[in-house]
Short mmCIF file of C-alpha atoms in Angstrom, two decimals:
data_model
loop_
_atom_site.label_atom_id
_atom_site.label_comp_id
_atom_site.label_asym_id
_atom_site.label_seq_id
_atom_site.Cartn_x
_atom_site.Cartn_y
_atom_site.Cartn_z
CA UNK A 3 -9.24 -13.77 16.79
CA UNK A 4 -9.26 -10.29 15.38
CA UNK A 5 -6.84 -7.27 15.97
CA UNK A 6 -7.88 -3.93 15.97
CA UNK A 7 -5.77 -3.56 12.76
CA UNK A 8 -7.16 -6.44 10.90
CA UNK A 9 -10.30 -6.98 8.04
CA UNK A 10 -12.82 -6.19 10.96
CA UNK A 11 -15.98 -5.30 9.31
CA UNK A 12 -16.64 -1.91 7.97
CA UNK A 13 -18.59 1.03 7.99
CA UNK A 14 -18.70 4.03 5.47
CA UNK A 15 -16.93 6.89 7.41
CA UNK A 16 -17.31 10.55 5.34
CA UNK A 17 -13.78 12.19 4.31
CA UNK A 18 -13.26 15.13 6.81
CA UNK A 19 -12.75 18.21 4.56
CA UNK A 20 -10.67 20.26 7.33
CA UNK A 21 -8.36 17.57 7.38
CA UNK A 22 -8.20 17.45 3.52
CA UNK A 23 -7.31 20.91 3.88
CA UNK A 24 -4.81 20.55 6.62
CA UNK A 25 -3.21 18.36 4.05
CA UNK A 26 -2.85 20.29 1.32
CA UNK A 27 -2.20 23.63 2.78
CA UNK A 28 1.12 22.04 4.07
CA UNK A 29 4.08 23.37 2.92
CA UNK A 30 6.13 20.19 1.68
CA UNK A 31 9.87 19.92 1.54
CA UNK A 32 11.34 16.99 -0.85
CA UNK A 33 14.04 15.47 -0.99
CA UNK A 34 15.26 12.78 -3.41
CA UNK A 35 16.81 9.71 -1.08
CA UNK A 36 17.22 6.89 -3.51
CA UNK A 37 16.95 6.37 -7.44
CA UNK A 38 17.29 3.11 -9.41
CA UNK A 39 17.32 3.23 -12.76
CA UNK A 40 17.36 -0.44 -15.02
CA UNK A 41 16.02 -1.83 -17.98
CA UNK A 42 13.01 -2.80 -16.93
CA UNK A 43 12.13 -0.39 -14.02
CA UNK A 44 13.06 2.77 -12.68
CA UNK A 45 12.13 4.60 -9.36
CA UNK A 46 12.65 7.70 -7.38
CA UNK A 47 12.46 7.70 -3.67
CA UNK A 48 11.56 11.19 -2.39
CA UNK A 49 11.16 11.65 1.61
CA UNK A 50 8.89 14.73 1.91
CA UNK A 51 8.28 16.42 5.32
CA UNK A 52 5.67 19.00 6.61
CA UNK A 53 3.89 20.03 9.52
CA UNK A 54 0.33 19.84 10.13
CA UNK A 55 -1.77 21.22 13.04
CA UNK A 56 1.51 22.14 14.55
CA UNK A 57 2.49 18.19 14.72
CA UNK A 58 5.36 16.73 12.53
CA UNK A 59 4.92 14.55 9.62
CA UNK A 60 7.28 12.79 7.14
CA UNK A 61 6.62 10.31 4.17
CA UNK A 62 8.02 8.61 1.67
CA UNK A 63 7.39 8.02 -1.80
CA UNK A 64 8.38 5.71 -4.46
CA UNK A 65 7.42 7.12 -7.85
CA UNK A 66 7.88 4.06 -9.81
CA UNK A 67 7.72 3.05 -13.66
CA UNK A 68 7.94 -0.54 -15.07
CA UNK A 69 8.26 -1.76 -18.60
CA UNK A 70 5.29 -4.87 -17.72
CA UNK A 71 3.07 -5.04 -14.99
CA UNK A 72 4.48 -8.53 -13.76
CA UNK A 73 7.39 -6.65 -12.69
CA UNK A 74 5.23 -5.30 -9.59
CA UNK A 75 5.25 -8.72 -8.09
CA UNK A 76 4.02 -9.89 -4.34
CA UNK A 77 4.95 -12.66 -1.78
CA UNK A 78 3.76 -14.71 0.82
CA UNK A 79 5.86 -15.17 4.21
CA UNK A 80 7.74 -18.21 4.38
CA UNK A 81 6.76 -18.66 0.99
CA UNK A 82 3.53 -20.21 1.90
CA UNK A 83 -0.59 -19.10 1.17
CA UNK A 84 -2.50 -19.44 4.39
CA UNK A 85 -4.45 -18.07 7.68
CA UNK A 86 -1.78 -17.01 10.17
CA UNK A 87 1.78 -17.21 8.62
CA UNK A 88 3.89 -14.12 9.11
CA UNK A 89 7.23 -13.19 8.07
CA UNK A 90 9.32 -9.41 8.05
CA UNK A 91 9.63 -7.50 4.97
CA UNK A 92 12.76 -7.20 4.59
CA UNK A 93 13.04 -11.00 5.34
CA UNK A 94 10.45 -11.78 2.56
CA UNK A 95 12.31 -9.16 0.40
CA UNK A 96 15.81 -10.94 0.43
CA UNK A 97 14.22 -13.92 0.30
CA UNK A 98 12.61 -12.88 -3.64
CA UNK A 99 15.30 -10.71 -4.29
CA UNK A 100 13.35 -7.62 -4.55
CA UNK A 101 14.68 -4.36 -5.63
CA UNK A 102 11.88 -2.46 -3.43
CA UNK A 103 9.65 -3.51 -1.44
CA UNK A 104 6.39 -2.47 1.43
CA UNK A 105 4.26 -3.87 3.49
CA UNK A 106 1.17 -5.82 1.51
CA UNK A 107 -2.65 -6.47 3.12
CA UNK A 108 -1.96 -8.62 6.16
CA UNK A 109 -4.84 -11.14 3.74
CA UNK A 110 -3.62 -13.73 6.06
CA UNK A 111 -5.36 -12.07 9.34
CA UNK A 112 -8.72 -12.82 7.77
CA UNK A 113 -10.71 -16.13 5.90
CA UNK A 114 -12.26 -13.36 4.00
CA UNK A 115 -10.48 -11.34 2.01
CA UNK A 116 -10.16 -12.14 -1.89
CA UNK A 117 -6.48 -13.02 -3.13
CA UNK A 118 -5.15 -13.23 -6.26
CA UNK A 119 -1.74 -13.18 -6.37
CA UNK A 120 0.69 -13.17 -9.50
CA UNK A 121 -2.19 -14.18 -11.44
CA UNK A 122 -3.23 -16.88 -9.60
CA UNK A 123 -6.68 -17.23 -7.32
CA UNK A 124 -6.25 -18.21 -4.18
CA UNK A 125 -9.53 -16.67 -2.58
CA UNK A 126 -12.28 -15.15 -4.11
CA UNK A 127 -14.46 -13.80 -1.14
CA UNK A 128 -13.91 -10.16 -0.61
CA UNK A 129 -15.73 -10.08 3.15
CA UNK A 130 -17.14 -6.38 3.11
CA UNK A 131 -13.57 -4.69 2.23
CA UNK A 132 -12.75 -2.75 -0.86
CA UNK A 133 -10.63 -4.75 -3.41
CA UNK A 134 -7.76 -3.03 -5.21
CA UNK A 135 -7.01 -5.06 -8.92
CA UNK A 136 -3.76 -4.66 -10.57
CA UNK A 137 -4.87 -5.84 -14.25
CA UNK A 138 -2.01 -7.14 -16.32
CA UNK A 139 -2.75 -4.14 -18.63
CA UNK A 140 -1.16 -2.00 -16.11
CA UNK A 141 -4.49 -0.25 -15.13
CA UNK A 142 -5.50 -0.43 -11.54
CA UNK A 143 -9.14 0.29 -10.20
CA UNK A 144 -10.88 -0.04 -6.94
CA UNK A 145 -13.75 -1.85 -5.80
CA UNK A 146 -16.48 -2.27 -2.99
CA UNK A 147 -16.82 -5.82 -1.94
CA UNK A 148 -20.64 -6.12 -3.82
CA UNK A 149 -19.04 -4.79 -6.88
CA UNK A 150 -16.79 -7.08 -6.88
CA UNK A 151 -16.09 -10.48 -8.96
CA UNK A 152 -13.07 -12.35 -8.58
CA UNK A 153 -13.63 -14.99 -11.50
CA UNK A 154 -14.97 -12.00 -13.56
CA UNK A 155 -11.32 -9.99 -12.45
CA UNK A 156 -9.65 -13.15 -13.51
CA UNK A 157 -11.22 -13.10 -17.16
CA UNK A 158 -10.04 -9.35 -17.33
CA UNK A 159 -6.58 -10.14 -16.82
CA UNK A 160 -5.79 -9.42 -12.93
CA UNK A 161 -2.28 -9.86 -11.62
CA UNK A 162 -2.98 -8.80 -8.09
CA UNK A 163 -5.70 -7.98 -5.74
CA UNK A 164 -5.70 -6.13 -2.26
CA UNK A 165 -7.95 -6.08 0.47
CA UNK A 166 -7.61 -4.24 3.23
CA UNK A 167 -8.62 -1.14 2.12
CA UNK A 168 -10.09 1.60 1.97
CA UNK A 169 -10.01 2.49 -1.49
CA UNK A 170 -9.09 6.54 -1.53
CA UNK A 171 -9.41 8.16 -4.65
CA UNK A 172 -11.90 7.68 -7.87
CA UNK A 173 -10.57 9.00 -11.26
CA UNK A 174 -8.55 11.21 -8.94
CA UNK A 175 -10.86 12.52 -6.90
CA UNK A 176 -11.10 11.90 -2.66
CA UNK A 177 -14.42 9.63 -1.67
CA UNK A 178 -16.86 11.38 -0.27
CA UNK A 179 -16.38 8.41 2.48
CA UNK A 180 -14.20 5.44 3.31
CA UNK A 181 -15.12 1.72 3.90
CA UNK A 182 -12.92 1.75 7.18
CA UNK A 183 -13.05 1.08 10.77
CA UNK A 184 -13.27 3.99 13.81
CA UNK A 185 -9.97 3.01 14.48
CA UNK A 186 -8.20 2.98 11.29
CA UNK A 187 -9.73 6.38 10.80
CA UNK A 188 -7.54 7.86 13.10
CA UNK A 189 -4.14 9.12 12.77
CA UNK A 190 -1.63 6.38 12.18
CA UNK A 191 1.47 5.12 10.26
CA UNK A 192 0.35 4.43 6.47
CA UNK A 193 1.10 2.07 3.77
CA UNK A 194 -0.65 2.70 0.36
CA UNK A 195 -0.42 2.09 -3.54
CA UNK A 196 -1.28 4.67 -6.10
CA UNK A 197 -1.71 4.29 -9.98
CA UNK A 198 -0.93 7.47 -11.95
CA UNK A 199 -1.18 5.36 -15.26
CA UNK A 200 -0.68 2.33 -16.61
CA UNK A 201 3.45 1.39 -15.84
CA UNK A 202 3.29 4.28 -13.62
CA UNK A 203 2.65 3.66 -10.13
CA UNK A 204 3.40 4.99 -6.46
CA UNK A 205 4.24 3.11 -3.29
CA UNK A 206 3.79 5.21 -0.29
CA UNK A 207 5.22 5.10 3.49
CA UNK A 208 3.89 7.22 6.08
CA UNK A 209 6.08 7.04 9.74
CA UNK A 210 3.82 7.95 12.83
CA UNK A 211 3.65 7.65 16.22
CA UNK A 212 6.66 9.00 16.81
CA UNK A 213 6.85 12.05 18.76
CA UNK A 214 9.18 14.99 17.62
CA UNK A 215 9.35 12.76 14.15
CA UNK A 216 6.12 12.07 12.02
CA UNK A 217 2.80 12.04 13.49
CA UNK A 218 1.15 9.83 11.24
CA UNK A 219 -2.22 10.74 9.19
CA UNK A 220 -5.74 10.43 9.17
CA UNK A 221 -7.48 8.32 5.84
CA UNK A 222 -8.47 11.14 4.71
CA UNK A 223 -4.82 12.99 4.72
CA UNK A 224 -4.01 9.90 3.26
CA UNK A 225 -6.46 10.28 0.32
CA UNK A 226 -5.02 13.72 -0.04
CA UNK A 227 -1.65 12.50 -0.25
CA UNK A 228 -2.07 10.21 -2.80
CA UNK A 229 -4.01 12.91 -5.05
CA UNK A 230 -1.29 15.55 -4.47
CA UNK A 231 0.79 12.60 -5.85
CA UNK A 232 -0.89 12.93 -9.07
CA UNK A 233 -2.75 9.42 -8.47
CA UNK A 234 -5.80 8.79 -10.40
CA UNK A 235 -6.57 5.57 -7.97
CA UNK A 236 -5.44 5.07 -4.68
CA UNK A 237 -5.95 2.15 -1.95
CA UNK A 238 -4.50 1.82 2.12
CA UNK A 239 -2.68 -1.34 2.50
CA UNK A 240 -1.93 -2.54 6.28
CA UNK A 241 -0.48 0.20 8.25
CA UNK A 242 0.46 1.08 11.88
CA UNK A 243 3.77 -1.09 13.05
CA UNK A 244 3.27 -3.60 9.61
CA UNK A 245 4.23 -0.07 7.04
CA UNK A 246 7.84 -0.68 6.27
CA UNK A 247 9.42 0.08 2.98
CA UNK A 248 12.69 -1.53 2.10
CA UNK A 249 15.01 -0.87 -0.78
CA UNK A 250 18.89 -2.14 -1.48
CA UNK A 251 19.33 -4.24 1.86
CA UNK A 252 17.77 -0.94 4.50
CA UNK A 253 14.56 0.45 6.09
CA UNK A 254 13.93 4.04 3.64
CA UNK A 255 11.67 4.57 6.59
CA UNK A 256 11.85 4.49 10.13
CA UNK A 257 9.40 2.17 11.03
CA UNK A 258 8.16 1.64 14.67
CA UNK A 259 10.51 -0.94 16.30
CA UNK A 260 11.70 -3.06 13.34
CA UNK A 261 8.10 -3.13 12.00
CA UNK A 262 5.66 -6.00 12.84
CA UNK A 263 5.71 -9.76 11.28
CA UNK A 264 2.68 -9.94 8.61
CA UNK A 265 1.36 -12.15 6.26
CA UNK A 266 2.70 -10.48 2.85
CA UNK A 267 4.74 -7.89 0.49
CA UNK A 268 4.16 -6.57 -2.40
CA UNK A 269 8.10 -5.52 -4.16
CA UNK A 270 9.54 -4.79 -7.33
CA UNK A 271 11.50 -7.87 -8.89
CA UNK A 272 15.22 -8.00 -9.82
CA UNK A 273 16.02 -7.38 -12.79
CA UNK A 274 17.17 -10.41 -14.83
CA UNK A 275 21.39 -10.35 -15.05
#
C-alpha cells in the first residue's frame, strides 16, 4: 500500500518562478533559539518567520558544523532495517542519544528506495527518486535515480544516502524542475538537508498547516529556502506530519499533533564524555 506521502513514482514538475520570488522577496525576521557548542560539533538554531502571499510562515534552521562527517549519524526505529517499522523522533532520538535530531526519508514506506546507512548497504535500488549521498569526505551531492550507483557510491566513500527527494539545488542554483509528485508539490510542512561545505551543513524544519501559524511551502519555496541559506546542495526529506526536529529532550518546532511514527532519523551524535 502506498500513501500519498510516500516514494510514489515521479514526474519532473518545473520550479514556479513567482513562487521563487514570493520567497525571496519576504522580509525574514531571525531569531537565535538554541546554540550548542562542543568539541566535536557546534550548531545554531535560528527560527525565522515571514509572510508570504499574505499567509504566515515560520521555519527553523540548524546551521550546523562537525569536526568528521560520522558525527551526522542516522537510525532506524526500533533499531531495526525493514519495510514497515516506525518509531517517533524523539523516541529514536533518546534512544541514540542524539544531540539534534529530524525527521529522515520514511525508506521504510517503499522496497525501492536505495539505503546506505552509516556506511553500510542495505539497499541499492533507487526506484525513480533522487538520491542524496553524504560522502565520508564531508561533500554531499544529489542524484537522479539513472545516475545513480550504489556500489559505485560505496567505492567513493558514502556514509549516508536519502531517497525521498526531490533534490533542490545544483552548485547552488534552483532546478529548473523537481522529480516530485502533484501532491508533494503543493504547500506543506518541510523537512530538508542542505550542504554549504564540507563539515558545514543545514537541517531545516518548515511548520504548516496551521492556520494563523505557518502555512507551509511549496518545493519550490523550499528550493529557495535552502539557497537563501547559502546551500550549494539541497534535498526534501519526508515532510507533512513526519517533519519534526528535536534538540535537548523538546520539539524546536511545532509539529502537527506530536508528529507522525516513520521509519527513520537522521541526528547529530553525543559527544563522547
Amino acid at each position: 500500500s502506498t500513501n500519498d506521502w510516500s516514494h510514489a513514482d515521479t514526474s519532473s514538475l518545473a520550479a514556479d518562478q513567482s513562487e521563487i520570488d514570493a520567497f525571496h522577496a519576504a522580509e525574514k525576521t531571525r531569531k537565535t533559539v538554541q546554540e550548542y557548542a562542543g568539541k566535536t560539533a557546534e550548531f545554531t538554531i535560528e527560527q525565522v518567520s515571514c509572510t508570504i502571499n499574505g499567509e504566515p510562515l515560520v521555519y527553523f534552521t540548524a546551521d550546523l558544523y562537525v569536526t568528521s562527517t560520522r558525527c551526522i549519524q542516522t537510525a532506524f526505529a526500533q533499531s531495526t532495517y525493514g519495510r514497515n517499522i516506525r518509531d517517533y523522533v524523539d523516541k529514536m532520538a533518546r534512544d541514540n542519544n542524539a544531540l539534534l535530531a529530524i525527521s529522515g526519508d520514511s525508506y521504510g514506506e517503499s522496497s525501492r528506495t536505495c539505503v546506505i546507512r552509516n556506511g553500510t548497504l542495505y539497499n541499492s535500488d533507487p526506484g525513480t527518486s533522487d538520491v542524496c549521498v553524504l560522502y565520508l569526505d564531508g561533500t554531499m551531492k544529489t542524484y537522479s535515480a539513472s545516475q545513480f550507483d550504489a556500489e559505485q557510491a560505496m567505492q567513493d566513500g558514502a556514509w549516508q544516502t536519502w531517497t525521498f527527494g526531490p533534490a533542490l539545488l545544483d552548485s547552488g542554483e534552483i532546478l529548473d524542475s523537481f522529480h516530485s509528485t502533484e501532491y508533494l508539490n503543493k504547500v506543506n510542512p518541510r523537512c530538508a538537508i542542505g550542504y554549504i561545505a564540507p563539515g558545514h551543513y543545514l537541517f531545516v524544519l518548515v511548520d504548516g498547516r496551521q492556520d494563523g501559524y505557518s502555512a507551509g511551502v511549496t518545493m519550490a519555496q523550499l528550493a529557495a529556502l535552502m539557497q537563501e541559506e547559502g546551500c550549494q546542495t539541497a534535498h526534501n526529506l519526508d515532510g507533512g506530519k513526519s517533519a519534526v526536529m528535536y534538540y535537548d529532550g523538546d520539539w524546536s518546532n511545532h509539529p502537527i499533533g506530536m508528529g507522525r511514527a516513520i521509519s527513520d532519523c537522521i541526528y547529530l551524535a553525543a559527544e563522547e564524555e
